[in-house]
Tab-separated table of C-alpha atoms and ligand atoms in Angstrom:
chain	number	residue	atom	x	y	z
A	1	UNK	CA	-60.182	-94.869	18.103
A	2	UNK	CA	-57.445	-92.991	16.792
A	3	UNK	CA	-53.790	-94.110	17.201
A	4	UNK	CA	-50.572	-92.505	17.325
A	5	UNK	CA	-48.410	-94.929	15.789
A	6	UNK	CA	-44.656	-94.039	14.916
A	7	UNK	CA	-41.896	-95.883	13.126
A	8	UNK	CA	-38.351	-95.106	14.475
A	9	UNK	CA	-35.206	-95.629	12.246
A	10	UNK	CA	-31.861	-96.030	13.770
A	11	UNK	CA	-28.600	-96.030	11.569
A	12	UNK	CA	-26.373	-94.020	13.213
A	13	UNK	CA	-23.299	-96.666	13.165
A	14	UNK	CA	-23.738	-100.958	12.751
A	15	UNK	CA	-27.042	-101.526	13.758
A	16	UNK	CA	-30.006	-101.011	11.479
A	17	UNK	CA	-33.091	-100.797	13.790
A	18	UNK	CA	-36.414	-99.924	13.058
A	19	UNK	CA	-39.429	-100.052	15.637
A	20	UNK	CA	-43.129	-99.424	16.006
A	21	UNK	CA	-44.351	-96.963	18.833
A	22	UNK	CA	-47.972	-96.935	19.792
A	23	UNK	CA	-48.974	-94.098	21.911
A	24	UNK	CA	-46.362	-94.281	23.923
A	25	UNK	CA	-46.136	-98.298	23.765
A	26	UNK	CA	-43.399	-100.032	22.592
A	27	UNK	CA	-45.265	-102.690	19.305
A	28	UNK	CA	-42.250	-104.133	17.922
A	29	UNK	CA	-38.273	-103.325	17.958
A	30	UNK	CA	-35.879	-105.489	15.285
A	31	UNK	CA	-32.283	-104.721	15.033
A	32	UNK	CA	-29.720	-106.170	12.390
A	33	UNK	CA	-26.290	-105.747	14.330
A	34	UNK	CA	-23.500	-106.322	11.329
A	35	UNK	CA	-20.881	-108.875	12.547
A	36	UNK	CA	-18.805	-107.995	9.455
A	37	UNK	CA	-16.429	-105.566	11.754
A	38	UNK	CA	-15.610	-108.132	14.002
A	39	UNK	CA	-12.245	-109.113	11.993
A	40	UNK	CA	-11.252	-105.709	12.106
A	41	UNK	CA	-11.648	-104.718	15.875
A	42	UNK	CA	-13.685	-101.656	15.335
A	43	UNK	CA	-16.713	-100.089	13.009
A	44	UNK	CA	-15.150	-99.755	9.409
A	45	UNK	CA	-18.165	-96.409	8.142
A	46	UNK	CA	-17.865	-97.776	4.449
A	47	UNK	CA	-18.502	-101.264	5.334
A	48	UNK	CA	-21.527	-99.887	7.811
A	49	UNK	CA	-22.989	-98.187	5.222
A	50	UNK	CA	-23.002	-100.984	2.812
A	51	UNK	CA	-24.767	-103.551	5.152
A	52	UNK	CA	-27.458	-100.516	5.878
A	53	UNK	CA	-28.508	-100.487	2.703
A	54	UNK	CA	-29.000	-104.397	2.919
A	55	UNK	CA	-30.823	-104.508	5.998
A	56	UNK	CA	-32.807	-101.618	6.087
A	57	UNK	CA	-36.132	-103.024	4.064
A	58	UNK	CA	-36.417	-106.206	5.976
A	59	UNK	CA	-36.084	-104.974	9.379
A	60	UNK	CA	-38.404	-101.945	8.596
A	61	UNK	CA	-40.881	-104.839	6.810
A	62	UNK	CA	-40.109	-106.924	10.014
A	63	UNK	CA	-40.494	-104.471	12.508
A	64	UNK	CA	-44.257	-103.280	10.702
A	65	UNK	CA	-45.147	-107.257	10.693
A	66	UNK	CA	-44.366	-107.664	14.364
A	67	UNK	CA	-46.258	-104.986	15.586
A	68	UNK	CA	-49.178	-106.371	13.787
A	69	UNK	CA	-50.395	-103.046	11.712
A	70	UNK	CA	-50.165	-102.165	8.092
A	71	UNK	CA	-48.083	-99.525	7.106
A	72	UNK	CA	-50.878	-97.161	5.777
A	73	UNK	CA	-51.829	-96.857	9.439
A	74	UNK	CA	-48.363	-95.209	10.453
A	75	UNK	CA	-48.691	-91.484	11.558
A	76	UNK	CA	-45.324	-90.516	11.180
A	77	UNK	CA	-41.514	-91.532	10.188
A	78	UNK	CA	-38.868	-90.367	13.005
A	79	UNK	CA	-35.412	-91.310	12.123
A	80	UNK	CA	-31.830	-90.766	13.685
A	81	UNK	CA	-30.340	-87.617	11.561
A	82	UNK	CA	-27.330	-87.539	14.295
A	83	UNK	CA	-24.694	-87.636	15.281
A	84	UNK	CA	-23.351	-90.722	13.610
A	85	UNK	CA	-21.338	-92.221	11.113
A	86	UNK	CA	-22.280	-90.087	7.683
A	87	UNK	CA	-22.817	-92.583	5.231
A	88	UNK	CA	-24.768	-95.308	7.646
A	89	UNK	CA	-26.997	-92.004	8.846
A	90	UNK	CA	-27.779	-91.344	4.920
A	91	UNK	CA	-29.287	-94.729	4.410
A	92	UNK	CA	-31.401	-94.225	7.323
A	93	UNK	CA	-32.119	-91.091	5.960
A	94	UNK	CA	-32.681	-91.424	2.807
A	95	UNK	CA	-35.450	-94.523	3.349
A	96	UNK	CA	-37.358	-92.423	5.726
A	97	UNK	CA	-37.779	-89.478	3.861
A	98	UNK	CA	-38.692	-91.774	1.013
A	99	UNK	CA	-40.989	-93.556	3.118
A	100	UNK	CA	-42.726	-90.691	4.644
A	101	UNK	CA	-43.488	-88.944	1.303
A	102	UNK	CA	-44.457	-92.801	0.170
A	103	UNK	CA	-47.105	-92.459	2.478
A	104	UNK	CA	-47.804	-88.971	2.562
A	105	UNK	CA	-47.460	-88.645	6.419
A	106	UNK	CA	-44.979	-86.226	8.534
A	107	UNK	CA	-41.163	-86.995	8.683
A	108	UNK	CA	-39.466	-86.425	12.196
A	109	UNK	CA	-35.789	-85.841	12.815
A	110	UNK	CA	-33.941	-87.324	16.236
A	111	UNK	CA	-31.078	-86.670	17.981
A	112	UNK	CA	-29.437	-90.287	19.154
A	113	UNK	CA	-28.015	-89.276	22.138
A	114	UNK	CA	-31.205	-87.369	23.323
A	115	UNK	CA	-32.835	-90.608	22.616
A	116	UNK	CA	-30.820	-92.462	24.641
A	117	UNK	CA	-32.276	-90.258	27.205
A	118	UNK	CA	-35.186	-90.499	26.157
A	119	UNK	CA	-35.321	-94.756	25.982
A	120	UNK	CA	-36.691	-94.558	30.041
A	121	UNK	CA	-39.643	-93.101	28.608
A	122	UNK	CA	-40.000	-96.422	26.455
A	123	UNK	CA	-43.239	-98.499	27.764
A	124	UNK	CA	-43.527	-101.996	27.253
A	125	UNK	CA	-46.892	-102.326	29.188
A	126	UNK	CA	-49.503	-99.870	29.084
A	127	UNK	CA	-49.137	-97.562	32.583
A	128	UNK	CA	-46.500	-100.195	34.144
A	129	UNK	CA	-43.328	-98.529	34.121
A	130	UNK	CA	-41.949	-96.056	36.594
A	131	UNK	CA	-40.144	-92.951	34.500
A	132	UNK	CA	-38.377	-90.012	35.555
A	133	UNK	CA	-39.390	-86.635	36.215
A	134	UNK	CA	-38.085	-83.659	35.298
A	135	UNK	CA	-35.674	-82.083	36.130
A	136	UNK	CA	-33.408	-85.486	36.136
A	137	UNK	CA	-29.473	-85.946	35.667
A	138	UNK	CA	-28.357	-88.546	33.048
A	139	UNK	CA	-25.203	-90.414	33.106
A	140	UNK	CA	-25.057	-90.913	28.889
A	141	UNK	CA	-22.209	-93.714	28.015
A	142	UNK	CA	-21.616	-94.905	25.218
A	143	UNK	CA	-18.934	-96.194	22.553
A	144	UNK	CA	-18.382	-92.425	21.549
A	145	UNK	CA	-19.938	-90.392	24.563
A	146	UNK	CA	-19.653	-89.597	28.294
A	147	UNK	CA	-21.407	-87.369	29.461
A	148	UNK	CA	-23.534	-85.789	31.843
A	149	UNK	CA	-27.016	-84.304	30.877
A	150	UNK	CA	-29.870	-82.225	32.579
A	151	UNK	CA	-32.366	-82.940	31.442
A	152	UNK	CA	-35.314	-79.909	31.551
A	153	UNK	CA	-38.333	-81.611	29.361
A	154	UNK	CA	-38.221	-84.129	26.216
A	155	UNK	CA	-36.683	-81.400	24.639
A	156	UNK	CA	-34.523	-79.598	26.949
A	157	UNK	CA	-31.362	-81.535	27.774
A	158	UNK	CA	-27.849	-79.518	28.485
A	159	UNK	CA	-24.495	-81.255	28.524
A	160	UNK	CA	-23.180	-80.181	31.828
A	161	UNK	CA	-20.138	-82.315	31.286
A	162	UNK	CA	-18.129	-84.518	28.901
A	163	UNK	CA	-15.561	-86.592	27.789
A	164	UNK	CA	-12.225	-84.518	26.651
A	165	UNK	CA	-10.781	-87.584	25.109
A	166	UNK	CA	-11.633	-90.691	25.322
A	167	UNK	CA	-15.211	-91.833	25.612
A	168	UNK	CA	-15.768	-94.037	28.624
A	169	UNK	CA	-16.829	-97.033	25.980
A	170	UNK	CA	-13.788	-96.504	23.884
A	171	UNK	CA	-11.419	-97.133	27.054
A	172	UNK	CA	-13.487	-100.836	27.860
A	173	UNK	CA	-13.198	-100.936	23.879
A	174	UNK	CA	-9.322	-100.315	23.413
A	175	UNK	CA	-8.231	-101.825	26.652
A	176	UNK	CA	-10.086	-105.008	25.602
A	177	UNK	CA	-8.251	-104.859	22.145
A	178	UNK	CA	-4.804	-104.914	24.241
A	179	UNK	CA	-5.459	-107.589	25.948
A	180	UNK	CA	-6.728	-109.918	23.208
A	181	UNK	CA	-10.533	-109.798	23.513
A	182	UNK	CA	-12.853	-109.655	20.481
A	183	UNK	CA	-14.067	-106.014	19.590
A	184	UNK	CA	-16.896	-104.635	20.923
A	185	UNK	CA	-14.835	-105.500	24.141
A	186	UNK	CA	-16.993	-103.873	26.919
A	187	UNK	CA	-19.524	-106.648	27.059
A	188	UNK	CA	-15.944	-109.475	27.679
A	189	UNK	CA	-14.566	-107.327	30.157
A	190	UNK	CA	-18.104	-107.300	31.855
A	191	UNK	CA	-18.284	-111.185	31.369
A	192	UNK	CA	-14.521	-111.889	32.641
A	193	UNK	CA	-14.950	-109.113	35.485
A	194	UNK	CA	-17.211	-111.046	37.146
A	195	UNK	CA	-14.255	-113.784	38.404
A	196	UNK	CA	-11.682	-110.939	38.736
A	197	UNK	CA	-9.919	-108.913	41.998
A	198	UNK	CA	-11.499	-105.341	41.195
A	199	UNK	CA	-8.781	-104.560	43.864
A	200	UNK	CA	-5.745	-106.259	41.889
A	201	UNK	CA	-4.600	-103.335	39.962
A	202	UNK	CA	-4.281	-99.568	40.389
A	203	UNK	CA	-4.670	-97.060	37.189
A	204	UNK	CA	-4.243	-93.595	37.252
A	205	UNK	CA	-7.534	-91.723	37.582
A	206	UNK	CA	-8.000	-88.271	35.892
A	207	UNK	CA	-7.920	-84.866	37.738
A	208	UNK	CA	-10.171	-82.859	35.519
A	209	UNK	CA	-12.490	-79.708	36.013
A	210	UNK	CA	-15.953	-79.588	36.427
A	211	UNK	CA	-18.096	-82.435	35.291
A	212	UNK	CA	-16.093	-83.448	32.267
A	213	UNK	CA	-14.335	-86.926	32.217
A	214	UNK	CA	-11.207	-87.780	30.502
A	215	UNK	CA	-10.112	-91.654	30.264
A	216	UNK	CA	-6.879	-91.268	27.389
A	217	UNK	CA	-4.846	-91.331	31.298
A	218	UNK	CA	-6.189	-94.872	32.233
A	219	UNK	CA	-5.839	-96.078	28.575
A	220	UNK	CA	-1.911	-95.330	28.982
A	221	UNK	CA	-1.387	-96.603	32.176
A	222	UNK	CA	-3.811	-99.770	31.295
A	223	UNK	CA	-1.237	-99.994	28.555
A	224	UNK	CA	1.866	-99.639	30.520
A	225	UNK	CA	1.041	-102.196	32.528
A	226	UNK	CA	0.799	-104.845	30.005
A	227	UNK	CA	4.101	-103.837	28.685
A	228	UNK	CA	6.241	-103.698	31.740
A	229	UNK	CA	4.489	-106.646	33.207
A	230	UNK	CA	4.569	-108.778	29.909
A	231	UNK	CA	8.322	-107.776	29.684
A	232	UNK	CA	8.987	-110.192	33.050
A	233	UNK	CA	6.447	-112.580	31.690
A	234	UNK	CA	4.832	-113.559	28.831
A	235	UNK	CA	1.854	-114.858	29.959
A	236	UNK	CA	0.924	-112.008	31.909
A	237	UNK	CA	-2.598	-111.292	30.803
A	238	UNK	CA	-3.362	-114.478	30.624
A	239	UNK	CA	-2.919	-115.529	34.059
A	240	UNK	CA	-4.485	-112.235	35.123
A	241	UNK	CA	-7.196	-111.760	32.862
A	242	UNK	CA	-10.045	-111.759	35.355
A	243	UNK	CA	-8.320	-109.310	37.743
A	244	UNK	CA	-7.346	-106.979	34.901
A	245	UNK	CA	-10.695	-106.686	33.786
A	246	UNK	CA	-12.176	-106.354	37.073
A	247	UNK	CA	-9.743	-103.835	38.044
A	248	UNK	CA	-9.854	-101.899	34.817
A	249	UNK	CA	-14.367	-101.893	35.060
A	250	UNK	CA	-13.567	-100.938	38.531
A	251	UNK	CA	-11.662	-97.811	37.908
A	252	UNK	CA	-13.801	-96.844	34.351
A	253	UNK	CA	-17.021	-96.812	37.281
A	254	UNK	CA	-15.535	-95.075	39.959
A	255	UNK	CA	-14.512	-92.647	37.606
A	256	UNK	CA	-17.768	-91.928	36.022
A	257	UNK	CA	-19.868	-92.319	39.430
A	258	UNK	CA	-17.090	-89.668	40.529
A	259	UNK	CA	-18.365	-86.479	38.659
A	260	UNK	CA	-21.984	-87.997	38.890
A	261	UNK	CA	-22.285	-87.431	42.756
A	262	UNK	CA	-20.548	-84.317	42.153
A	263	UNK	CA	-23.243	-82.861	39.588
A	264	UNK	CA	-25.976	-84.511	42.144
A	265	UNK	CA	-24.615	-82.225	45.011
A	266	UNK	CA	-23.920	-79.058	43.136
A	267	UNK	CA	-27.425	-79.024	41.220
A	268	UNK	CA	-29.494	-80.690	44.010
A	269	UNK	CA	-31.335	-83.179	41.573
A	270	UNK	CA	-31.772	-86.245	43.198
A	271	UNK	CA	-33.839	-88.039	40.247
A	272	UNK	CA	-30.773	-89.693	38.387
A	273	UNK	CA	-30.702	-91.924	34.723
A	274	UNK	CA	-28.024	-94.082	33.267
A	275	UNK	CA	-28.014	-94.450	29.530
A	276	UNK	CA	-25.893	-95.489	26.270
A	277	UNK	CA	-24.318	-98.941	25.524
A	278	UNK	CA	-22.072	-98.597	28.396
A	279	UNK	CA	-24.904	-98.975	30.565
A	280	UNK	CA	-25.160	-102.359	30.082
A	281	UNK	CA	-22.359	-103.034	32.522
A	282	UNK	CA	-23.268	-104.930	35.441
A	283	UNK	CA	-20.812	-103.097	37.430
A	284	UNK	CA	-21.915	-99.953	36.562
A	285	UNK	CA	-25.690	-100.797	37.230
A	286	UNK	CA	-24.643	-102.071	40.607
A	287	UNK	CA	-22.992	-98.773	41.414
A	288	UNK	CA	-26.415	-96.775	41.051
A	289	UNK	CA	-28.191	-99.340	42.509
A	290	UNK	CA	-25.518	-98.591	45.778
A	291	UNK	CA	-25.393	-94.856	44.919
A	292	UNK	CA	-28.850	-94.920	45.088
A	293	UNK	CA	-29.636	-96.432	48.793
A	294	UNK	CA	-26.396	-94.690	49.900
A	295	UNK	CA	-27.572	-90.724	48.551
A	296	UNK	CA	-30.996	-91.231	49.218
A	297	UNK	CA	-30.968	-91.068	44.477
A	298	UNK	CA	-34.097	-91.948	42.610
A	299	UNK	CA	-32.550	-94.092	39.852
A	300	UNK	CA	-33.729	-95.172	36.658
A	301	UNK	CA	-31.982	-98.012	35.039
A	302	UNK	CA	-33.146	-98.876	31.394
A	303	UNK	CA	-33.718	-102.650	30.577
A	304	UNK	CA	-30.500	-104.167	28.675
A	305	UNK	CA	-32.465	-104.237	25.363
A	306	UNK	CA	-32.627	-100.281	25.489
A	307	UNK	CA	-29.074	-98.970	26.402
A	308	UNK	CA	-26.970	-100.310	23.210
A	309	UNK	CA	-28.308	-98.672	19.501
A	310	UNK	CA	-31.805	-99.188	18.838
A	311	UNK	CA	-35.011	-97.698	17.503
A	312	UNK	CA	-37.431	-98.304	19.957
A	313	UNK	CA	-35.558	-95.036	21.201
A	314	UNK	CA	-35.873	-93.437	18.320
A	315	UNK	CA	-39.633	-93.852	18.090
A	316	UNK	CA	-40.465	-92.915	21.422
A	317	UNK	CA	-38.342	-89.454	20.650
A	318	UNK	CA	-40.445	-88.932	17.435
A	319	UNK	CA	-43.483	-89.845	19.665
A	320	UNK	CA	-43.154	-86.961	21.630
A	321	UNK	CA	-41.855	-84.398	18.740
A	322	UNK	CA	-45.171	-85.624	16.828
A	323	UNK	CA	-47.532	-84.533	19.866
A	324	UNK	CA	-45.388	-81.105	19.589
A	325	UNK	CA	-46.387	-81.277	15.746
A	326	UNK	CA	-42.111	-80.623	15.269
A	327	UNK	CA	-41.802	-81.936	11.674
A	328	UNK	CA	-38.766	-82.176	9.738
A	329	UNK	CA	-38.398	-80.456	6.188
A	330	UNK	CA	-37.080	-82.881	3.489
A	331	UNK	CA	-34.116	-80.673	2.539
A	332	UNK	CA	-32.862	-81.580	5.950
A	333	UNK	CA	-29.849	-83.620	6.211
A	334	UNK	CA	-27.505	-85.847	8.325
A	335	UNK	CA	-24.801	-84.284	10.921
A	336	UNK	CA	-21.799	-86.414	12.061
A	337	UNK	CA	-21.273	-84.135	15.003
A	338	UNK	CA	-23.141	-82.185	18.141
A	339	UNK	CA	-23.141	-78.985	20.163
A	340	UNK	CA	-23.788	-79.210	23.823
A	341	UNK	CA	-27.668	-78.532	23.613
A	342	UNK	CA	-28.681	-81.516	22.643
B	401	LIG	O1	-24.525	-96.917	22.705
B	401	LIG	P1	-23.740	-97.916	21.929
B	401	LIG	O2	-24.445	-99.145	21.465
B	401	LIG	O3	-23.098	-97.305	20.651
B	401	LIG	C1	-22.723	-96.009	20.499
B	401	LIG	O4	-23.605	-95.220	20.091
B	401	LIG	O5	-21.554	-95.717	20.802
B	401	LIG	O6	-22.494	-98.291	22.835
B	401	LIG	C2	-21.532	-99.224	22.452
B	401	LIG	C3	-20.490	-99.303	23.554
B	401	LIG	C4	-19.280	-100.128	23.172
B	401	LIG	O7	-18.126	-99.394	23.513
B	401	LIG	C5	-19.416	-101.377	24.040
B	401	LIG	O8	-18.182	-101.970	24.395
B	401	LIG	C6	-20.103	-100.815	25.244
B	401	LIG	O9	-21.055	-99.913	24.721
B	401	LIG	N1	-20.766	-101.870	26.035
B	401	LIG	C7	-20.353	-102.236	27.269
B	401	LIG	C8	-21.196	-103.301	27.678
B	401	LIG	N2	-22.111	-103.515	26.682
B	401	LIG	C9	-21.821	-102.632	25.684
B	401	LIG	N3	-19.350	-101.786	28.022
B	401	LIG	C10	-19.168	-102.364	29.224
B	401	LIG	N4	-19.942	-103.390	29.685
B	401	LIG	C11	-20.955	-103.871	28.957
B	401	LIG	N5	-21.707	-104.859	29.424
């Protein structure tokens, strides 16, 4: 029988990913995160790029093993063309279209934050999962979006609303940095939240239009804090590190549930996603679980593994631009940056 099987390749910033999609079913997914940025609290591109080009082959050789298939029985190469970091999205690139015209089968370009989206269509076990329908509203945070999509089809998704500054992954990110914590800080604050007062601190929460978000406000004030307070006494976010961060997760959620119930109401769509690295936060995952009984929401959560940078993503989203026969031409090339049609 025949099989549809697609390799994904994600390189859009530190992790090289690759992943085998079998009609629909997730075969394999291998990531190489690069610890190498650790020392300098945030993604350094020419560094990114660098380990890309080391890790690409053996997670792409990995990825094939696991899945148990050879690579002459691949149907097509979909890889992340943007938005990204430039030079970690050329090695991704680069190898695919090499790949693809290695084999002689059809290349496949993919948005990464439509395939965040698209990650709930991921199945792990044939039939099992339950996945949205369309029309659905997705809540996409990550380290460099927030936003809020409709999403029409696989390949119909509007940005109804966005981040002005700050990206709702950068303020867990920066906030962390202030108070000490290694970088990516998100998943600490999550950890340390857990022990914390959510209720022990007040930040300033934006007053913006529409659906779009804005958290440069709660950065400052998070900031201001730590100054006055550490002013008085030294050892102030030390003694207070579990209230800070459950106060600070507290206020990031509330402000991006905010303009989510808001979107819910206006456009009557009741079927409602989470999605991006950010979604890992147990806080936040909570809220939609509460949302959710409370609005009388269908939710859709995606499993940990799927809501930070992967492939698996990827390969689903060049799954379903394969069955559409949308091919990419190999004079195409990378794009740091997006328009709202995603
Ligand atoms: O989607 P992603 O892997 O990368 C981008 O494409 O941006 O998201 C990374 C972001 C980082 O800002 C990281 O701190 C945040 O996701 N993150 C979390 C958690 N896990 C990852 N933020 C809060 N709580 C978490 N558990």
């Amino acid at each position: 029988m025949h099989r549809n099987l697609i390799l994904g390749i994600e390189s859009s910033c530190d992790d090289t990913s690759a992943a085998v999609i079998c009609d629909g079913v997730l075969m394999s997914n291998v990531t190489a995160s690069q610890s190498v940025h650790e020392q300098y609290g945030g993604v350094v591109p020419e560094l990114a790029s660098r380990a890309h080009q080391q890790n690409i082959i053996p997670v792409v050789d990995q990825a094939i093993k696991q899945a148990g298939i050879d690579k002459s029985e691949l149907s097509a190469i979909a890889f992340t063309r943007g938005p990204g970091l430039l030079g970690s999205l050329l090695v991704g690139t680069s190898f695919a279209k090499g790949f693809s015209q290695a084999l002689n089968i059809p290349l496949v370009e993919v948005n990464h934050l439509q395939a965040h989206v698209q990650a709930h269509f991921i199945r792990q076990v044939e039939g099992e999962e339950k996945q949205p329908e369309f029309p659905f509203l997705c809540l996409l945070v990550s380290g460099g979006n927030s936003q809020i999509v409709l999403v029409r089809s696989h390949a119909d998704m509007e940005v109804i609303g966005q981040t002005i500054d700050d990206a709702a992954g950068e303020a867990f990110d920066k906030c962390a940095k202030v108070m000490g914590l290694p970088y990516p800080g998100g998943p600490y604050i999550d950890k340390l939240a857990k022990q914390g007062n959510p209720k022990a601190f007040k930040f300033s929460k934006p007053q913006i239009a529409d659906y779009n978000y804005s958290f440069s406000g709660l950065k400052t004030s998070f900031l201001y804090l730590l100054r006055d307070e550490m002013k008085i006494n030294p050892d102030f976010v030390k003694e207070n590190l579990n209230d800070l961060c459950a106060s600070l997760q507290e206020t990031i959620v509330d402000i991006l549930m905010k303009k989510l119930v808001q979107a819910v109401r206006d456009l009557k769509i009741k079927q409602v996603a989470v999605a991006g690295g950010v979604s890992a936060n147990s806080s936040l995952r909570k809220a939609f679980v509460d949302y959710g009984k409370k609005f009388g929401w269908e939710i859709y959560i995606p499993p940990v593994a799927f809501t930070t940078d992967n492939a698996a993503m990827i390969a689903i989203s060049g799954y379903f631009k394969y069955l559409s026969h949308e091919f990419c031409d190999l004079k195409e090339v990378p794009y740091a940056r997006v328009s709202n049609v995603l």
